CSV table of C-alpha atoms and ligand atoms in Angstrom, one decimal:
chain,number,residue,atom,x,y,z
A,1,UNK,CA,-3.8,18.7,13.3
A,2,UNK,CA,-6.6,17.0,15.2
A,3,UNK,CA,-10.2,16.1,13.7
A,4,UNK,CA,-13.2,15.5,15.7
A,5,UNK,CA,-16.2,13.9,14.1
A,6,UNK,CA,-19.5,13.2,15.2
A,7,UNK,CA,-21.6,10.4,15.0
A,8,UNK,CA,-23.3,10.7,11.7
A,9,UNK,CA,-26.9,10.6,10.8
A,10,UNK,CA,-26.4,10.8,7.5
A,11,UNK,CA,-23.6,9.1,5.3
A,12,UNK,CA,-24.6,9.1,1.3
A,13,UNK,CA,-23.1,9.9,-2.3
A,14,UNK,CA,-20.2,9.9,-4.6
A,15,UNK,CA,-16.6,9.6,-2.8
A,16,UNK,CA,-13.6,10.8,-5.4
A,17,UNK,CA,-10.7,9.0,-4.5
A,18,UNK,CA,-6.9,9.7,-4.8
A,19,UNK,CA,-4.9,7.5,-7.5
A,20,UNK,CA,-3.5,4.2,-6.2
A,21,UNK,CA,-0.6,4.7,-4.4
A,22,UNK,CA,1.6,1.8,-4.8
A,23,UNK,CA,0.7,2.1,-9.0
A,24,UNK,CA,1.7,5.4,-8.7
A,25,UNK,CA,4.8,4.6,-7.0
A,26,UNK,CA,5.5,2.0,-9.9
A,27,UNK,CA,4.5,3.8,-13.1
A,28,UNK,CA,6.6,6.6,-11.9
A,29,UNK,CA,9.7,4.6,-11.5
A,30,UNK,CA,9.0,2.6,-14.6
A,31,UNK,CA,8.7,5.5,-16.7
A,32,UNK,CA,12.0,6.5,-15.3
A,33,UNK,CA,14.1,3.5,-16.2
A,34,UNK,CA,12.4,3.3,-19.5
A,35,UNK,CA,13.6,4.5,-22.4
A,36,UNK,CA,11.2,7.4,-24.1
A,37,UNK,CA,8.7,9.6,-22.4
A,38,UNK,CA,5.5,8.3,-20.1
A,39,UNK,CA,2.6,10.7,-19.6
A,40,UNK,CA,1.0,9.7,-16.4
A,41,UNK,CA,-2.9,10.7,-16.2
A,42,UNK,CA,-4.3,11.3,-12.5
A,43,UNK,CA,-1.0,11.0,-10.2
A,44,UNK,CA,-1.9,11.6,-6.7
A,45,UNK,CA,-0.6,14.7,-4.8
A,46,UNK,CA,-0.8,12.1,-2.0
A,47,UNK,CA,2.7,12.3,0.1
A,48,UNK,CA,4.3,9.1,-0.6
A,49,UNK,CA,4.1,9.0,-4.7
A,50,UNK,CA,5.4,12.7,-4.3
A,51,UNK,CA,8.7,11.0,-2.7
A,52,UNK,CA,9.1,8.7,-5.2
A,53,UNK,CA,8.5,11.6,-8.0
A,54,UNK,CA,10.8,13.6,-5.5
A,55,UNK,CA,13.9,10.9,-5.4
A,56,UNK,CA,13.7,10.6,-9.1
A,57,UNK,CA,14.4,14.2,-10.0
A,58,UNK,CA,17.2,14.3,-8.1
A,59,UNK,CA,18.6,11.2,-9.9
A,60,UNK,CA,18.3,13.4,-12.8
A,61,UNK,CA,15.0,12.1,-14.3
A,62,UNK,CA,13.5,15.5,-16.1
A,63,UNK,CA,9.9,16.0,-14.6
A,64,UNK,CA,6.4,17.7,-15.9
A,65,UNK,CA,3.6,18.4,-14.0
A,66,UNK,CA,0.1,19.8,-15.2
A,67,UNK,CA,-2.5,21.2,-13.7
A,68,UNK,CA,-4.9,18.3,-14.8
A,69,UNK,CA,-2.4,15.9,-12.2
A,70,UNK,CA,-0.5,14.8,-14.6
A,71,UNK,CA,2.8,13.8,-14.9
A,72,UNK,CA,5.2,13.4,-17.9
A,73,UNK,CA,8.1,11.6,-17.5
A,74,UNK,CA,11.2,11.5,-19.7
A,75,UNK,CA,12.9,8.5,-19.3
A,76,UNK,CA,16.6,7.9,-19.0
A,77,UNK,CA,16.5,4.7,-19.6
A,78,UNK,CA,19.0,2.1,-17.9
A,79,UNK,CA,22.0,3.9,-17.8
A,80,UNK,CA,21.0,7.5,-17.4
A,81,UNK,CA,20.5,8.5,-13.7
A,82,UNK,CA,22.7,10.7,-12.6
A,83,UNK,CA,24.4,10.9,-9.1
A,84,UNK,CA,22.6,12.4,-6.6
A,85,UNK,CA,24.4,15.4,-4.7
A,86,UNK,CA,22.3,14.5,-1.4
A,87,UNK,CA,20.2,12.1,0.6
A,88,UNK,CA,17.4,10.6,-1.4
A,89,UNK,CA,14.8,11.1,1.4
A,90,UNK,CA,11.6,9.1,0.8
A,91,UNK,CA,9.8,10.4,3.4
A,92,UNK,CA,7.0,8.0,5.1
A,93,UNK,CA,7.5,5.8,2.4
A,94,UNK,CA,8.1,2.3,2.7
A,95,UNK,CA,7.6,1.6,-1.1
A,96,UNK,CA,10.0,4.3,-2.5
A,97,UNK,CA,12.8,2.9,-0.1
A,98,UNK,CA,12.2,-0.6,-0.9
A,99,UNK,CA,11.8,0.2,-4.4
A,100,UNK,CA,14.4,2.5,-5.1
A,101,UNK,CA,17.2,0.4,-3.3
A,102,UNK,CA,16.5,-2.6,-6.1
A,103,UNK,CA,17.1,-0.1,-8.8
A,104,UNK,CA,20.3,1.7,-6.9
A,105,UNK,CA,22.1,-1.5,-6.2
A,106,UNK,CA,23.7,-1.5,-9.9
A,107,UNK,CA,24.1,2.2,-10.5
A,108,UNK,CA,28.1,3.3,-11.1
A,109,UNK,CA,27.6,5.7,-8.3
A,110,UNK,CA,26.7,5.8,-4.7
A,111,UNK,CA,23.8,7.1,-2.6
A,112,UNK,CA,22.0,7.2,0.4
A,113,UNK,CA,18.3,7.0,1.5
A,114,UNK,CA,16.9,8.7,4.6
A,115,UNK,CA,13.2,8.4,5.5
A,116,UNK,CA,11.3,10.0,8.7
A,117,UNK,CA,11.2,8.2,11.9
A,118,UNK,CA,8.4,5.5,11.3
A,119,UNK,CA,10.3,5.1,7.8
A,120,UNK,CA,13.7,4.8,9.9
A,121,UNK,CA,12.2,2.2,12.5
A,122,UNK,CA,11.3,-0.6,9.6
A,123,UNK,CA,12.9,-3.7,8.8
A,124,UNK,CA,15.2,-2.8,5.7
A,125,UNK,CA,17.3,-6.3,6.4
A,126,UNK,CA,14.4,-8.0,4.1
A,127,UNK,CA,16.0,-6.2,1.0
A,128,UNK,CA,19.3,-6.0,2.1
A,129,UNK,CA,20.0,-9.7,2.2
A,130,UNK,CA,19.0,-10.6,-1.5
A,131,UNK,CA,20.6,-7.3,-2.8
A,132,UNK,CA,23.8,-8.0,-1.2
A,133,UNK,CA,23.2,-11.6,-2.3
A,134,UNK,CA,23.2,-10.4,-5.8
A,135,UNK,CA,27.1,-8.6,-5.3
A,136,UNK,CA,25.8,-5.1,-4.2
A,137,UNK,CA,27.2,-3.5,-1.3
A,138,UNK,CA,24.6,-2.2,0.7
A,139,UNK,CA,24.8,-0.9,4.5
A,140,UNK,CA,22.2,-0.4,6.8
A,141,UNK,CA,22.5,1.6,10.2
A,142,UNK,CA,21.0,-1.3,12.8
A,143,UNK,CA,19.3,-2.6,10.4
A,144,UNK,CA,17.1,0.5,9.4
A,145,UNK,CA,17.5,3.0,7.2
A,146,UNK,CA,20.1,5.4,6.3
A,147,UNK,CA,20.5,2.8,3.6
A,148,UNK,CA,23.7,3.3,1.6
A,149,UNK,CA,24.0,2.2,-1.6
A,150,UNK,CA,28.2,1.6,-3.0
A,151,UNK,CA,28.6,1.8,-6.7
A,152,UNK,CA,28.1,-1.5,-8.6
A,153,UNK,CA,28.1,-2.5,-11.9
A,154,UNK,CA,28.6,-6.2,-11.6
A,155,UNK,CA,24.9,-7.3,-9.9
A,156,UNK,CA,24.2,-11.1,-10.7
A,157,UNK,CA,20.7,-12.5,-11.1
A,158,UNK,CA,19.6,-14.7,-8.2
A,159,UNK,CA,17.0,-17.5,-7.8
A,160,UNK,CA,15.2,-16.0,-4.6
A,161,UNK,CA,12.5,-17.5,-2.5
A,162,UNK,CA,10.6,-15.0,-0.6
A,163,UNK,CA,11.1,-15.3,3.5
A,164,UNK,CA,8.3,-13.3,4.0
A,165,UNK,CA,5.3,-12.3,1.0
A,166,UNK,CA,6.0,-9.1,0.4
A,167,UNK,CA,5.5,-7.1,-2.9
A,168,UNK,CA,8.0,-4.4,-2.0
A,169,UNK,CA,10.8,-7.2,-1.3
A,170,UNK,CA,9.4,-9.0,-4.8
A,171,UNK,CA,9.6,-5.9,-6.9
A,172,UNK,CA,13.2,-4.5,-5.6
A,173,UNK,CA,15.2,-8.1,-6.4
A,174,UNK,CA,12.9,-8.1,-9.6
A,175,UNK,CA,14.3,-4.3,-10.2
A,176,UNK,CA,17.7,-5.0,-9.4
A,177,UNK,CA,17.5,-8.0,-11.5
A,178,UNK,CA,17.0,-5.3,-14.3
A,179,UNK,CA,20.8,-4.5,-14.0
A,180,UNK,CA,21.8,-7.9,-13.7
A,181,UNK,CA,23.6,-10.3,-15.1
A,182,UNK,CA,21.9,-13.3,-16.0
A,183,UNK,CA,18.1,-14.0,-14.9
A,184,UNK,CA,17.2,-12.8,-11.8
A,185,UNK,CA,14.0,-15.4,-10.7
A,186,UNK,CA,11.9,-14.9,-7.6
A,187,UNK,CA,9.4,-17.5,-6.3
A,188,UNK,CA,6.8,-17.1,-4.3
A,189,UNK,CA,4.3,-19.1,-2.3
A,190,UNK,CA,1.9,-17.0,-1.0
A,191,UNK,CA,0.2,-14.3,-3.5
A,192,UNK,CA,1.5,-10.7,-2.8
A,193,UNK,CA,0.4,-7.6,-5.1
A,194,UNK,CA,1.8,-8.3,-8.2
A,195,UNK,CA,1.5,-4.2,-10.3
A,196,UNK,CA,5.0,-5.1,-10.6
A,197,UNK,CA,5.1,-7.7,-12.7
A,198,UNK,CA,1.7,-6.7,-14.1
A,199,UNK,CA,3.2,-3.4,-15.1
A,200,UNK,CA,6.5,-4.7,-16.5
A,201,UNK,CA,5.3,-7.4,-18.1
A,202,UNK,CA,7.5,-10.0,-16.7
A,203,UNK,CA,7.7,-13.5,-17.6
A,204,UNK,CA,5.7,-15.4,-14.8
A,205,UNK,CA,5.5,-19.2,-14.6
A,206,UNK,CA,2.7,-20.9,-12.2
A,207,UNK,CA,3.3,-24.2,-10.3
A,208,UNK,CA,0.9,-26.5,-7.8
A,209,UNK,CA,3.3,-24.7,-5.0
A,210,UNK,CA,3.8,-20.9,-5.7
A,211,UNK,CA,5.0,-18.8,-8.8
A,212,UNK,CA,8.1,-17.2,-9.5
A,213,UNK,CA,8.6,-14.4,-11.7
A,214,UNK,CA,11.6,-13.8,-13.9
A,215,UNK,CA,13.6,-10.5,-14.7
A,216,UNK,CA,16.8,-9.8,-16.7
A,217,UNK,CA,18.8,-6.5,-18.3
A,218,UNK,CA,17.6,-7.5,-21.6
A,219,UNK,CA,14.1,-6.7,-20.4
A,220,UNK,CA,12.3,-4.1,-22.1
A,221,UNK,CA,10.6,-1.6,-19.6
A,222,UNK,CA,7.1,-0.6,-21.8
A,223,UNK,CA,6.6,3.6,-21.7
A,224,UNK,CA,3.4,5.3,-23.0
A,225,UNK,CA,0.4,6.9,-21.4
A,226,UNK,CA,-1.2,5.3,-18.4
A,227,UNK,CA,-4.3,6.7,-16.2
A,228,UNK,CA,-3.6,5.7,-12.7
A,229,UNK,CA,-6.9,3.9,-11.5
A,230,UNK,CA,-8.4,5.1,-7.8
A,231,UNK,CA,-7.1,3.4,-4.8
A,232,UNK,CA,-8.8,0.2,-4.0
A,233,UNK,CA,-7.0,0.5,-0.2
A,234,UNK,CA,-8.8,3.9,0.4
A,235,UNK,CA,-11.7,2.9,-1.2
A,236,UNK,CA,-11.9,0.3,1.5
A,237,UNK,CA,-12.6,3.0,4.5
A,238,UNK,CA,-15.3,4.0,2.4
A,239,UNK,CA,-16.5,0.7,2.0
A,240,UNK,CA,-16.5,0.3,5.7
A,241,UNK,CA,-18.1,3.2,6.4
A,242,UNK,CA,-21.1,3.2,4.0
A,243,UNK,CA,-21.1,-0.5,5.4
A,244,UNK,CA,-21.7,0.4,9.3
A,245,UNK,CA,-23.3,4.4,8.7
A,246,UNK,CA,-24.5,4.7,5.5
A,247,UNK,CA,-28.0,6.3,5.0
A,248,UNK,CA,-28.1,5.3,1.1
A,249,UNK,CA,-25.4,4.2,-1.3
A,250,UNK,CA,-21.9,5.4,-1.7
A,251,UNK,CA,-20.5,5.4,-5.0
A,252,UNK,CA,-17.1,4.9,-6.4
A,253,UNK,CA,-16.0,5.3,-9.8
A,254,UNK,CA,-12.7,4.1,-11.5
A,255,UNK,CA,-11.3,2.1,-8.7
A,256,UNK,CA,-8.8,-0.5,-9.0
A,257,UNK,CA,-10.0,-4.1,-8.7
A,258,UNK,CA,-6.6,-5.9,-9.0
A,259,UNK,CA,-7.1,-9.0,-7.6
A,260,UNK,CA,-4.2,-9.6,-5.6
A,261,UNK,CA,-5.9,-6.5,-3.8
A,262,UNK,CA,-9.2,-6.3,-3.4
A,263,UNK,CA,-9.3,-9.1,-0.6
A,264,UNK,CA,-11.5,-6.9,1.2
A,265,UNK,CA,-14.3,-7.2,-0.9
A,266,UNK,CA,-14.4,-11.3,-0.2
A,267,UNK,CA,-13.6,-10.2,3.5
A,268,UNK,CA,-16.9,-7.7,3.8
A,269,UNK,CA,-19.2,-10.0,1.6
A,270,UNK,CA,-18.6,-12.6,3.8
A,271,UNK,CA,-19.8,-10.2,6.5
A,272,UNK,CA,-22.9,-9.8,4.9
A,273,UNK,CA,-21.8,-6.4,3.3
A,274,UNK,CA,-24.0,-5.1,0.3
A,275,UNK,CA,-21.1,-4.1,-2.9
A,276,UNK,CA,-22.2,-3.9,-6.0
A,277,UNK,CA,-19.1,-3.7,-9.1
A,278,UNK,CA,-20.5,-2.7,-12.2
A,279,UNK,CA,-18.7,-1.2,-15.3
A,280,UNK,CA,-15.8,-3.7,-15.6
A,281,UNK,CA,-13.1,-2.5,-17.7
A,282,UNK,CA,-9.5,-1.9,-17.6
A,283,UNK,CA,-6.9,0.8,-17.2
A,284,UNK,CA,-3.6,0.1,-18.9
A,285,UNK,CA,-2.6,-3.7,-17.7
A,286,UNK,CA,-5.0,-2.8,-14.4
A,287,UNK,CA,-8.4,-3.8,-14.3
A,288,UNK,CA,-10.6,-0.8,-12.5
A,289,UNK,CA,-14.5,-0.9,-11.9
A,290,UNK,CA,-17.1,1.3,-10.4
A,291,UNK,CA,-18.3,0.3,-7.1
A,292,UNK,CA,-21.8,1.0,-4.8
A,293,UNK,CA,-22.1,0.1,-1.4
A,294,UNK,CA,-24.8,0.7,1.0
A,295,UNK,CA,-25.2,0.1,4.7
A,296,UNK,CA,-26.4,-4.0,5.4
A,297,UNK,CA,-26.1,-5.4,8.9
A,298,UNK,CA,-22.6,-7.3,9.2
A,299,UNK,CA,-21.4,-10.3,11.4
A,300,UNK,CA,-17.9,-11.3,12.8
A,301,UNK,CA,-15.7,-13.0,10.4
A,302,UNK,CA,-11.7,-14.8,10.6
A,303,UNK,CA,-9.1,-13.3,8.3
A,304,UNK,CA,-5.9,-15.6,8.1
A,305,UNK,CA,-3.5,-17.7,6.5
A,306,UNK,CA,-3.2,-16.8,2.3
A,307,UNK,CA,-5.3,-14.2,2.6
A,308,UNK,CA,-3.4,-11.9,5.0
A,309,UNK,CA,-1.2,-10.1,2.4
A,310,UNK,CA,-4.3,-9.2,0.2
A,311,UNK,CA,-5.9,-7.5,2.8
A,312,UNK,CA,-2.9,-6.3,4.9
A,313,UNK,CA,-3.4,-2.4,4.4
A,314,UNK,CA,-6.9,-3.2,5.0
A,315,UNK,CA,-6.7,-4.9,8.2
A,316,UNK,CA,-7.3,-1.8,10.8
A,317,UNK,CA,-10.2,-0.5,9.0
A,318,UNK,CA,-11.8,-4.7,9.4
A,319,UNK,CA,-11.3,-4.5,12.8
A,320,UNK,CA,-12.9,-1.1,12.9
A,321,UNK,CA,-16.2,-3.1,10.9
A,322,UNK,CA,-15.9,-6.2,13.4
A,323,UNK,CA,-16.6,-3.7,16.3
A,324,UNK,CA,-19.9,-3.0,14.8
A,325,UNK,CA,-20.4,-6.7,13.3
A,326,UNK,CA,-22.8,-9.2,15.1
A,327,UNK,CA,-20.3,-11.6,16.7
A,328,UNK,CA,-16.6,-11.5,17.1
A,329,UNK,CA,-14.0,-10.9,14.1
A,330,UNK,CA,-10.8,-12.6,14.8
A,331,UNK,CA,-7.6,-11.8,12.5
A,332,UNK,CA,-4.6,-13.9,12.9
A,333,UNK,CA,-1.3,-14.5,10.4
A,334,UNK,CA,-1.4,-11.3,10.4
A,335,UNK,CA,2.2,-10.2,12.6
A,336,UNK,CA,3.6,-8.0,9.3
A,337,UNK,CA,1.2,-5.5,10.5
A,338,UNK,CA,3.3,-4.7,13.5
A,339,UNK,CA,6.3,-3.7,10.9
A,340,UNK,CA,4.0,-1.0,9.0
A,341,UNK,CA,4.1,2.3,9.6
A,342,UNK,CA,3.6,2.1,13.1
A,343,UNK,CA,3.2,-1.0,14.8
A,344,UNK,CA,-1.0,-1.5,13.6
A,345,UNK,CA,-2.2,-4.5,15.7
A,346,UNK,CA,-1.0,-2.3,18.7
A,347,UNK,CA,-2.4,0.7,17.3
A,348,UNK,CA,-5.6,-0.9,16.6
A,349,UNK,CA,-6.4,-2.3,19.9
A,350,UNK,CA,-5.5,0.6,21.6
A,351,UNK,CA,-7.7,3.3,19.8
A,352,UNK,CA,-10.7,0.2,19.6
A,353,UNK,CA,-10.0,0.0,23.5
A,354,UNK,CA,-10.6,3.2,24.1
A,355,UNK,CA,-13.5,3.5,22.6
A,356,UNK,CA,-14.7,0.9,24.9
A,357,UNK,CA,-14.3,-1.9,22.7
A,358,UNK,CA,-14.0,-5.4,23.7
A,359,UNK,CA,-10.7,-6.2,21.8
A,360,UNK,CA,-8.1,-9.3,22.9
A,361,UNK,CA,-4.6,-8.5,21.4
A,362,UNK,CA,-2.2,-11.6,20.0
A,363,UNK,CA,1.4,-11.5,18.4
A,364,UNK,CA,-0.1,-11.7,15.1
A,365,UNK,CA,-3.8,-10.3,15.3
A,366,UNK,CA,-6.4,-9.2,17.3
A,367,UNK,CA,-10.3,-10.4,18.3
A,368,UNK,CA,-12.4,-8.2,18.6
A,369,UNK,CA,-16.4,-8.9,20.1
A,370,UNK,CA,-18.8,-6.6,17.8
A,371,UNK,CA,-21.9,-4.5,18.8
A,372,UNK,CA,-20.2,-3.6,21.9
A,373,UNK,CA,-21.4,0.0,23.3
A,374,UNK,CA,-18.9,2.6,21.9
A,375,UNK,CA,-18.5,6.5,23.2
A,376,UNK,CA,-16.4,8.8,21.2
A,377,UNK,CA,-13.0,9.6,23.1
A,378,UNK,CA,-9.5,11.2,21.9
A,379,UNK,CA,-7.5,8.7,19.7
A,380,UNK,CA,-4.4,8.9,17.9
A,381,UNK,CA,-3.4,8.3,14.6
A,382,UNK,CA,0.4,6.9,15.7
A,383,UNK,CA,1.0,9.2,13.0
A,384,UNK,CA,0.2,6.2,10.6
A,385,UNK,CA,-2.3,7.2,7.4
A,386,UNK,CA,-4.4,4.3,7.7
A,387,UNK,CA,-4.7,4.4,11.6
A,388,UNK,CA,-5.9,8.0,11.1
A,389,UNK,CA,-8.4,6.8,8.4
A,390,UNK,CA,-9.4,3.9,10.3
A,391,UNK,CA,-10.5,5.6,13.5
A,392,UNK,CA,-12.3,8.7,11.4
A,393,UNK,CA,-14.4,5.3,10.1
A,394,UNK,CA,-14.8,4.0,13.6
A,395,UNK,CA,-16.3,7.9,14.8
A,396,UNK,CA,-18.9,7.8,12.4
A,397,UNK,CA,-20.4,5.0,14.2
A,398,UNK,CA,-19.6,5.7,17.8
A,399,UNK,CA,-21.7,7.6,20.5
A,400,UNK,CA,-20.8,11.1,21.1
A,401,UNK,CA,-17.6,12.8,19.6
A,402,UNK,CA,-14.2,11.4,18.5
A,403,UNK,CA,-11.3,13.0,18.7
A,404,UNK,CA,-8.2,12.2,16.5
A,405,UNK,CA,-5.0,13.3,17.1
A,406,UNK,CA,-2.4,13.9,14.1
A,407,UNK,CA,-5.3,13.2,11.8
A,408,UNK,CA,-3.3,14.7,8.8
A,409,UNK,CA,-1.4,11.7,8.3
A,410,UNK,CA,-4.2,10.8,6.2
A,411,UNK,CA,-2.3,12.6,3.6
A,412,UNK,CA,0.4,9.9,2.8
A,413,UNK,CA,-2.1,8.1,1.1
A,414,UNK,CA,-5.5,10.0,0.7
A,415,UNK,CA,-4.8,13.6,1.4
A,416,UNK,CA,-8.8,14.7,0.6
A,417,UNK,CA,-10.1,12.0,3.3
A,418,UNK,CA,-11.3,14.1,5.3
A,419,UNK,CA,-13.2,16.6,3.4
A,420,UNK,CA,-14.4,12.9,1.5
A,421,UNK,CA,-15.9,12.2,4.9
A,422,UNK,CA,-18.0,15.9,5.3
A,423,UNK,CA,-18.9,15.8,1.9
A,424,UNK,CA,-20.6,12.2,2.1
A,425,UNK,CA,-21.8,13.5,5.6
A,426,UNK,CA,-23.6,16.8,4.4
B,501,S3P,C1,3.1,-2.2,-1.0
B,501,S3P,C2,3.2,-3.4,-0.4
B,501,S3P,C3,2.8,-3.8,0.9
B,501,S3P,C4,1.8,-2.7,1.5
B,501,S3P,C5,2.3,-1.3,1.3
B,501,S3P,C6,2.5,-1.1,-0.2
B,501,S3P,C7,3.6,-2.0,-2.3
B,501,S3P,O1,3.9,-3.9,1.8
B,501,S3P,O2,1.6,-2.9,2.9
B,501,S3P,O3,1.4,-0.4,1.8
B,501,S3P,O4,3.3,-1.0,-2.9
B,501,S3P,O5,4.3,-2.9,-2.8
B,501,S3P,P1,4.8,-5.3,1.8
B,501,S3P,O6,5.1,-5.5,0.4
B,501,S3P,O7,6.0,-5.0,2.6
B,501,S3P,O8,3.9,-6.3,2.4
């Protein structure tokens, strides 16, 4: 499907935004592994939850769906999967495989999980290396995905430092460290989104240098009723947008404000952007607030070092507000991007390009000169969510028309973006 939209001359009103994705992703799989029933208020119907909701019902986990979106899930507790008869496909989903794997390395059986081609192109050797570490036997085809998974049920905890700071490597050792035994203990040095531990309730211990984080099979996984906060990461294309088109404030309500995500906010303030947070509160173990933004002229920023992984979903849709900044917006530190769902500085620079953006490429960002004339042209979505999202920002702003191609990628992640963007257009 392809979307055209038109420069708008009128951007203004209340977005509703899908549940956070990588929560979602979490409470289901916590619920799963825990032992008693979950009730999860406002799950997304966005693709990549569905996979993980998808992959656990096939392990046996009994399922309930509402009309309200919820979810009830009847955990199995540790021991109570049962083998899968085929293929755990997790679609697009980068979390679910990650994820999943930690908590299939110490299962008696065996299984395999399959993704689509973007999901099949990632770097799976990042998970494979600790898991194997840990006694599972785990093989990967070239390093991607298939991912099979032998039956194990002697896993031993390991003391892991993180190569790289990444919450999905974090949270499948800390999930295999479930099934362990002894403690399983990983360190990191650089922040990455931590709903894992948050949502667990694992033991964390801070130093000068970097925290670790502590799992073991004697851990109890909590169960209960959650409501899944909005998603912080697709508020932030609304943020954007309101920031560079809006015509009077955009409002958000019940977003999630989880520090170790909402970089962005720091990133757009510093840009001059005009967020207000009010209504402070929080949703289970997440804090969530309600958020108003109106347009306010921005200027070119840097975004590097530490602050990279709290804005690394986010980074497409900066570049997208450094084209209309004052100045030039240089990212850097930032070369994970190009292991996402398609490669996003690439992505980026092409579709900014094309638009007749002034935009210098490097291994591990981009620059790109604001407030340079832009006409609306075809652009592709790479078949990446938050590339789709990104450049449906970007056409607000633009002269003329813009045309995206496979703009229904948007559903991985915020499946009503679209008809968000009409609504806060009309
Ligand atoms: C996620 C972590 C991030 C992020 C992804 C979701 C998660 O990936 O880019 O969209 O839910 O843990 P990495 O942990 O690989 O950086």
């Amino acid at each position: 499907m392809t979307r055209t939209i038109s420069r708008t001359d009128s951007f203004a009103g209340r977005a509703h935004l899908p549940a956070d994705k990588s929560i979602a992703h979490r409470a289901a799989l916590f619920a799963a592994i825990a032992d008693g029933p979950s009730i999860l208020h406002n799950f997304p119907s966005s693709a990549d939850p569905q996979s993980t909701l998808s992959c656990l019902r096939q392990l046996g986990v009994p399922t309930e769906t509402s009309g309200d979106n919820s979810v009830i899930i009847h955990g199995v507790g540790r021991t109570g999967f049962s083998a899968p008869d085929a293929p755990l496909d997790c679609g697009n989903s980068g979390t679910t495989m990650r994820l999943l794997s930690g908590v299939l390395a110490g299962q008696p059986f065996s299984s395999e999980l399959t993704g689509d081609a973007s999901l099949s192109s990632r770097p799976m050797q990042r998970i494979a290396r600790p898991l194997r570490s840990m006694g599972a036997t785990i093989s990967l085809t070239n390093g991607h995905a298939p991912i099979r998974v032998q039956p194990c049920d002697d896993l031993t905890g390991i003391h892991y430092k993180l190569p790289v700071p990444s919450a999905q490597v974090k949270s499948c050792v800390l999930l295999a460290g479930l099934w362990a035994k002894g403690q399983t203990i990983v360190y990191e040095t650089v922040r990455s989104r931590d709903h894992t531990e948050r949502m667990l309730n694992l033991t964390i211990r801070s130093f000068d240098d970097g925290r670790t984080i502590h799992s073991d099979s004697s851990h109890t996984v909590p169960h209960g009723t959650f409501t899944l906060p909005g998603d912080f990461s697709a508020a932030a294309f609304i943020l954007v947008a309101a920031s560079i088109a809006g015509t009077a404030p955009v409002h958000m309500s019940g977003v999630g404000l989880n520090p170790s995500r909402t970089g962005l906010l720091a990133v757009l303030r510093r840009m001059g952007a005009n967020i207000q947070i009010s209504n402070k509160r929080t949703s289970g173990v997440e804090p969530v607030g309600d958020l108003s933004v109106r347009r306010y002229p921005l200027h070119g920023v840097t975004v590097r070092g530490e602050e990279i992984p709290n804005v690394i979903d986010e980074i497409p849709v900066i570049a997208v507000a450094g084209a209309f900044a004052n100045g030039v917006t240089i990212i850097r530190d930032a070369t994970e991007l190009r292991y996402k769902e398609c490669d996003r500085i690439k992505a980026t620079v092409t579709n900014l390009r094309a638009l007749g953006a002034k935009v210098e490429e490097f291994e591990d960002g981009l620059a790109v000169t604001g407030q340079v004339p832009l006409q609306g042209t075809r652009v592709s979505s790479y078949d990446d969510h938050r590339i789709a999202m990104a450049m449906g920002v970007a056409a607000l702003g633009v002269h003329g028309t813009t045309t995206i191609e496979d703009a229904d990628a948007a559903a991985v992640s915020f499946p009503e973006f679209w008809d968000t963007i009409a609504a806060l257009q009309a």
